[in-house]
Amino acid sequence: MTAMKELETFLLDTLADLLMLVLALRFAGRRIHPPRALLGALLGAGIAAAVRGLALTRMQTAGLWLPTAALMMAVAGGRSFCQRPVRGTLLLLAAAGLLGGVVQALYGATGSLGAAYTLGTGAVCAMAASTLRTRRSAKDVRSVRVSCRFRGRQIAFDAMVDSGNCLRDYLTHRPVIVLPEAWGRKRLCPEGEGLRPIFASTAGGRQMMWCFLPEETVVRVSGKRVAVEAAAALAPGLADTALFPAALLEGI
């Protein structure tokens, strides 16, 4: 019975490790080689099984996590991850955290570990695919033409697609298009009505901007005109180029 339980644990560890490796490689934008990914998963599960047979303290066990993660990524990802072990380790730990959180939540909801892993696998793969689509959109489209209407005024401008613009309006949770205050205020809201403060962390530190909700926002990309649900903010420190969040291009 003990041997059967150990086998079940080993197979479950292998499945979890394989999924984490696939996610980590996809997050890195790398091709997945199934035999190498499976070998990396078996290696991780084997190390976990060996550790369970040793009388190690929790600190000693935790000390093995990072080198094991680096080794697994080197096996699954090839030479580039051998040369950059820290990057591979961090990617694998990020994938492990994502998978673990989703599975734990589903286990609490279903009461079945098997169902949690089955549903979690699908959910996490969908998240990874969504993230990759956003990254591809940001790479393929460098700039877009945007039209905004606010309180009877309408402007059109070119905006740079910025994958680093993750700012969201704290009231509506919409992604925020960041406009230079120098011309944005003059052309859209010279009286300052409808503006409220919003704070963002930038390379220069925490910055206050003025947020508003356009009545209509239309983006032209790849020959199509698409209405999007966006907020906008006027940034005093921005020069001449508006910043368009890559998240708004998802699905377009």
Tab-separated table of C-alpha atoms in Angstrom:
chain	number	residue	atom	x	y	z
A	1	MET	CA	0.000	0.000	0.000
A	2	THR	CA	2.892	2.326	0.827
A	3	ALA	CA	4.547	1.562	-2.514
A	4	MET	CA	1.270	2.216	-4.355
A	5	LYS	CA	0.834	5.510	-2.557
A	6	GLU	CA	4.397	6.510	-3.407
A	7	LEU	CA	3.788	5.662	-7.068
A	8	GLU	CA	0.624	7.762	-7.136
A	9	THR	CA	2.511	10.672	-5.575
A	10	PHE	CA	5.343	10.306	-8.096
A	11	LEU	CA	2.929	10.302	-11.049
A	12	LEU	CA	1.060	13.319	-9.672
A	13	ASP	CA	4.343	15.182	-9.157
A	14	THR	CA	5.387	14.321	-12.703
A	15	LEU	CA	2.114	15.660	-14.110
A	16	ALA	CA	2.370	18.877	-12.096
A	17	ASP	CA	6.045	19.366	-13.024
A	18	LEU	CA	5.302	18.756	-16.702
A	19	LEU	CA	2.547	21.357	-16.714
A	20	MET	CA	4.755	23.877	-14.885
A	21	LEU	CA	7.574	23.350	-17.385
A	22	VAL	CA	5.216	23.784	-20.342
A	23	LEU	CA	3.869	27.006	-18.848
A	24	ALA	CA	7.337	28.347	-18.066
A	25	LEU	CA	8.557	27.642	-21.595
A	26	ARG	CA	5.476	29.263	-23.102
A	27	PHE	CA	5.900	32.327	-20.887
A	28	ALA	CA	9.456	32.562	-22.224
A	29	GLY	CA	8.163	32.299	-25.800
A	30	ARG	CA	10.162	29.111	-26.393
A	31	ARG	CA	9.221	26.041	-28.383
A	32	ILE	CA	8.276	22.984	-26.353
A	33	HIS	CA	10.063	19.700	-27.039
A	34	PRO	CA	7.823	17.046	-25.407
A	35	PRO	CA	10.583	14.472	-24.718
A	36	ARG	CA	12.810	17.075	-23.021
A	37	ALA	CA	9.880	18.527	-21.075
A	38	LEU	CA	8.878	15.046	-19.885
A	39	LEU	CA	12.467	14.275	-18.915
A	40	GLY	CA	12.632	17.498	-16.905
A	41	ALA	CA	9.354	16.619	-15.169
A	42	LEU	CA	10.581	13.105	-14.334
A	43	LEU	CA	13.780	14.604	-12.969
A	44	GLY	CA	11.858	16.955	-10.696
A	45	ALA	CA	9.527	14.210	-9.489
A	46	GLY	CA	12.517	11.906	-8.903
A	47	ILE	CA	14.319	14.499	-6.808
A	48	ALA	CA	11.123	15.084	-4.807
A	49	ALA	CA	10.801	11.334	-4.183
A	50	ALA	CA	14.438	11.116	-3.067
A	51	VAL	CA	14.007	14.053	-0.699
A	52	ARG	CA	10.963	12.402	0.878
A	53	GLY	CA	13.160	9.431	1.757
A	54	LEU	CA	15.733	11.575	3.536
A	55	ALA	CA	15.492	13.035	7.009
A	56	LEU	CA	15.866	16.643	5.937
A	57	THR	CA	14.640	19.698	7.754
A	58	ARG	CA	12.232	22.096	6.081
A	59	MET	CA	15.028	24.600	5.531
A	60	GLN	CA	17.220	21.969	3.908
A	61	THR	CA	14.342	20.869	1.682
A	62	ALA	CA	13.603	24.473	0.700
A	63	GLY	CA	17.280	24.948	-0.116
A	64	LEU	CA	16.943	22.328	-2.850
A	65	TRP	CA	14.090	24.102	-4.615
A	66	LEU	CA	16.124	26.634	-6.583
A	67	PRO	CA	18.852	24.290	-7.899
A	68	THR	CA	16.195	21.694	-8.754
A	69	ALA	CA	14.143	24.275	-10.654
A	70	ALA	CA	17.237	25.449	-12.546
A	71	LEU	CA	18.137	21.865	-13.448
A	72	MET	CA	14.613	21.070	-14.631
A	73	MET	CA	14.531	24.140	-16.877
A	74	ALA	CA	17.984	23.351	-18.256
A	75	VAL	CA	16.819	19.860	-19.216
A	76	ALA	CA	13.471	20.985	-20.645
A	77	GLY	CA	14.588	24.230	-22.281
A	78	GLY	CA	18.061	23.444	-23.544
A	79	ARG	CA	21.266	25.452	-23.753
A	80	SER	CA	19.837	28.935	-23.296
A	81	PHE	CA	18.511	28.051	-19.851
A	82	CYS	CA	21.826	26.438	-18.955
A	83	GLN	CA	23.474	29.781	-19.668
A	84	ARG	CA	20.812	31.778	-17.798
A	85	PRO	CA	19.760	29.592	-14.862
A	86	VAL	CA	18.286	32.431	-12.807
A	87	ARG	CA	15.827	33.395	-15.529
A	88	GLY	CA	14.714	29.798	-15.984
A	89	THR	CA	14.331	29.308	-12.243
A	90	LEU	CA	12.186	32.410	-11.833
A	91	LEU	CA	9.977	31.440	-14.778
A	92	LEU	CA	9.412	27.968	-13.347
A	93	LEU	CA	8.629	29.326	-9.892
A	94	ALA	CA	6.148	31.780	-11.426
A	95	ALA	CA	4.457	28.924	-13.284
A	96	ALA	CA	4.401	26.861	-10.077
A	97	GLY	CA	2.762	29.689	-8.163
A	98	LEU	CA	0.118	30.164	-10.855
A	99	LEU	CA	-0.672	26.457	-11.061
A	100	GLY	CA	-0.668	25.970	-7.301
A	101	GLY	CA	-3.003	28.892	-6.659
A	102	VAL	CA	-5.493	27.789	-9.298
A	103	VAL	CA	-5.481	24.146	-8.174
A	104	GLN	CA	-5.873	25.117	-4.517
A	105	ALA	CA	-8.863	27.311	-5.326
A	106	LEU	CA	-10.505	24.602	-7.437
A	107	TYR	CA	-9.815	21.956	-4.794
A	108	GLY	CA	-11.610	24.085	-2.233
A	109	ALA	CA	-14.538	24.477	-4.617
A	110	THR	CA	-14.819	20.854	-5.801
A	111	GLY	CA	-13.418	18.871	-2.861
A	112	SER	CA	-11.633	16.596	-5.340
A	113	LEU	CA	-7.912	16.849	-6.023
A	114	GLY	CA	-8.288	15.001	-9.325
A	115	ALA	CA	-10.994	17.380	-10.518
A	116	ALA	CA	-8.936	20.352	-9.310
A	117	TYR	CA	-5.911	19.258	-11.368
A	118	THR	CA	-8.052	18.521	-14.427
A	119	LEU	CA	-9.859	21.855	-14.336
A	120	GLY	CA	-6.703	23.693	-13.253
A	121	THR	CA	-4.760	22.370	-16.218
A	122	GLY	CA	-7.311	23.767	-18.639
A	123	ALA	CA	-7.635	27.071	-16.791
A	124	VAL	CA	-3.897	27.704	-16.555
A	125	CYS	CA	-3.327	26.799	-20.207
A	126	ALA	CA	-6.055	29.267	-21.180
A	127	MET	CA	-4.369	31.962	-19.062
A	128	ALA	CA	-1.015	31.278	-20.716
A	129	ALA	CA	-2.570	31.432	-24.186
A	130	SER	CA	-4.254	34.729	-23.342
A	131	THR	CA	-0.977	36.192	-22.070
A	132	LEU	CA	0.850	35.104	-25.204
A	133	ARG	CA	-1.793	36.623	-27.475
A	134	THR	CA	-1.379	39.931	-25.699
A	135	ARG	CA	2.409	39.742	-26.069
A	136	ARG	CA	2.128	38.959	-29.780
A	137	SER	CA	-0.268	41.849	-30.294
A	138	ALA	CA	2.137	44.207	-28.581
A	139	LYS	CA	5.001	42.990	-30.768
A	140	ASP	CA	3.086	42.993	-34.050
A	141	VAL	CA	1.443	46.391	-33.618
A	142	ARG	CA	3.761	49.241	-32.696
A	143	SER	CA	1.270	52.095	-32.917
A	144	VAL	CA	-2.451	52.578	-33.346
A	145	ARG	CA	-4.792	55.396	-34.293
A	146	VAL	CA	-7.176	56.265	-31.485
A	147	SER	CA	-10.294	58.411	-31.419
A	148	CYS	CA	-11.769	59.624	-28.099
A	149	ARG	CA	-14.987	61.510	-27.368
A	150	PHE	CA	-15.466	63.230	-24.003
A	151	ARG	CA	-18.102	65.800	-22.990
A	152	GLY	CA	-18.888	66.749	-26.565
A	153	ARG	CA	-15.261	67.076	-27.662
A	154	GLN	CA	-13.539	64.543	-29.906
A	155	ILE	CA	-9.885	64.083	-30.790
A	156	ALA	CA	-7.909	61.585	-32.831
A	157	PHE	CA	-4.265	60.805	-32.181
A	158	ASP	CA	-1.549	58.208	-32.734
A	159	ALA	CA	-0.525	56.164	-29.703
A	160	MET	CA	2.362	53.813	-29.094
A	161	VAL	CA	1.370	50.316	-27.954
A	162	ASP	CA	3.003	49.842	-24.573
A	163	SER	CA	3.061	46.329	-23.097
A	164	GLY	CA	4.377	47.840	-19.868
A	165	ASN	CA	1.292	50.009	-19.405
A	166	CYS	CA	-0.658	47.893	-16.905
A	167	LEU	CA	-2.443	50.813	-15.253
A	168	ARG	CA	-6.165	50.302	-14.616
A	169	ASP	CA	-8.807	52.701	-13.415
A	170	TYR	CA	-9.467	51.960	-9.748
A	171	LEU	CA	-13.236	52.519	-10.134
A	172	THR	CA	-14.049	50.733	-13.401
A	173	HIS	CA	-10.922	48.543	-13.697
A	174	ARG	CA	-10.620	49.534	-17.348
A	175	PRO	CA	-7.131	49.722	-18.920
A	176	VAL	CA	-5.912	53.313	-19.071
A	177	ILE	CA	-4.714	55.147	-22.182
A	178	VAL	CA	-2.121	57.669	-21.015
A	179	LEU	CA	-2.105	61.042	-22.793
A	180	PRO	CA	0.343	63.928	-22.450
A	181	GLU	CA	-1.389	66.507	-20.260
A	182	ALA	CA	0.100	69.370	-22.276
A	183	TRP	CA	-2.228	68.828	-25.236
A	184	GLY	CA	-4.750	66.332	-23.851
A	185	ARG	CA	-6.285	68.742	-21.354
A	186	LYS	CA	-6.441	71.589	-23.872
A	187	ARG	CA	-8.186	69.530	-26.540
A	188	LEU	CA	-10.524	67.404	-24.393
A	189	CYS	CA	-11.217	69.046	-21.045
A	190	PRO	CA	-9.883	72.603	-20.767
A	191	GLU	CA	-12.203	73.374	-17.826
A	192	GLY	CA	-11.020	70.319	-15.914
A	193	GLU	CA	-14.523	68.920	-15.420
A	194	GLY	CA	-14.908	65.182	-15.023
A	195	LEU	CA	-11.296	64.663	-13.965
A	196	ARG	CA	-10.202	62.801	-10.851
A	197	PRO	CA	-6.733	61.937	-9.577
A	198	ILE	CA	-5.134	58.561	-10.181
A	199	PHE	CA	-1.675	57.443	-9.111
A	200	ALA	CA	0.743	55.296	-11.076
A	201	SER	CA	4.166	53.835	-10.370
A	202	THR	CA	6.604	54.926	-13.081
A	203	ALA	CA	10.339	54.695	-13.653
A	204	GLY	CA	10.639	58.135	-12.074
A	205	GLY	CA	8.607	57.177	-9.006
A	206	ARG	CA	4.961	57.496	-8.005
A	207	GLN	CA	3.140	60.010	-10.188
A	208	MET	CA	-0.291	61.608	-9.987
A	209	MET	CA	-2.310	61.877	-13.187
A	210	TRP	CA	-5.832	63.045	-14.003
A	211	CYS	CA	-8.201	60.248	-14.989
A	212	PHE	CA	-11.476	60.423	-16.946
A	213	LEU	CA	-13.827	58.064	-18.765
A	214	PRO	CA	-14.284	58.801	-22.470
A	215	GLU	CA	-17.829	58.393	-23.707
A	216	GLU	CA	-16.447	56.549	-26.710
A	217	THR	CA	-13.026	55.190	-27.602
A	218	VAL	CA	-12.336	53.720	-31.035
A	219	VAL	CA	-9.024	52.217	-32.130
A	220	ARG	CA	-7.950	51.600	-35.726
A	221	VAL	CA	-5.645	48.601	-36.051
A	222	SER	CA	-4.907	46.284	-38.971
A	223	GLY	CA	-7.439	48.122	-41.107
A	224	LYS	CA	-10.280	47.690	-38.608
A	225	ARG	CA	-12.084	50.205	-36.414
A	226	VAL	CA	-12.954	48.694	-33.043
A	227	ALA	CA	-14.665	50.288	-30.056
A	228	VAL	CA	-12.908	49.485	-26.770
A	229	GLU	CA	-13.791	49.981	-23.101
A	230	ALA	CA	-10.981	52.198	-21.866
A	231	ALA	CA	-10.252	54.894	-19.358
A	232	ALA	CA	-7.801	57.715	-20.063
A	233	ALA	CA	-5.394	59.725	-17.973
A	234	LEU	CA	-3.496	62.967	-18.456
A	235	ALA	CA	0.149	62.606	-17.448
A	236	PRO	CA	2.126	65.786	-16.737
A	237	GLY	CA	5.449	63.990	-17.196
A	238	LEU	CA	4.664	62.538	-20.621
A	239	ALA	CA	6.159	64.309	-23.610
A	240	ASP	CA	4.384	64.018	-26.955
A	241	THR	CA	3.390	60.379	-27.428
A	242	ALA	CA	0.287	58.748	-25.978
A	243	LEU	CA	0.663	55.260	-24.525
A	244	PHE	CA	-1.903	52.627	-25.475
A	245	PRO	CA	-2.173	49.524	-23.203
A	246	ALA	CA	-1.507	46.265	-25.035
A	247	ALA	CA	-4.320	44.615	-23.060
A	248	LEU	CA	-6.864	46.501	-25.171
A	249	LEU	CA	-5.622	44.755	-28.314
A	250	GLU	CA	-6.426	41.290	-27.003
A	251	GLY	CA	-8.975	39.611	-29.209
A	252	ILE	CA	-8.851	42.269	-31.928
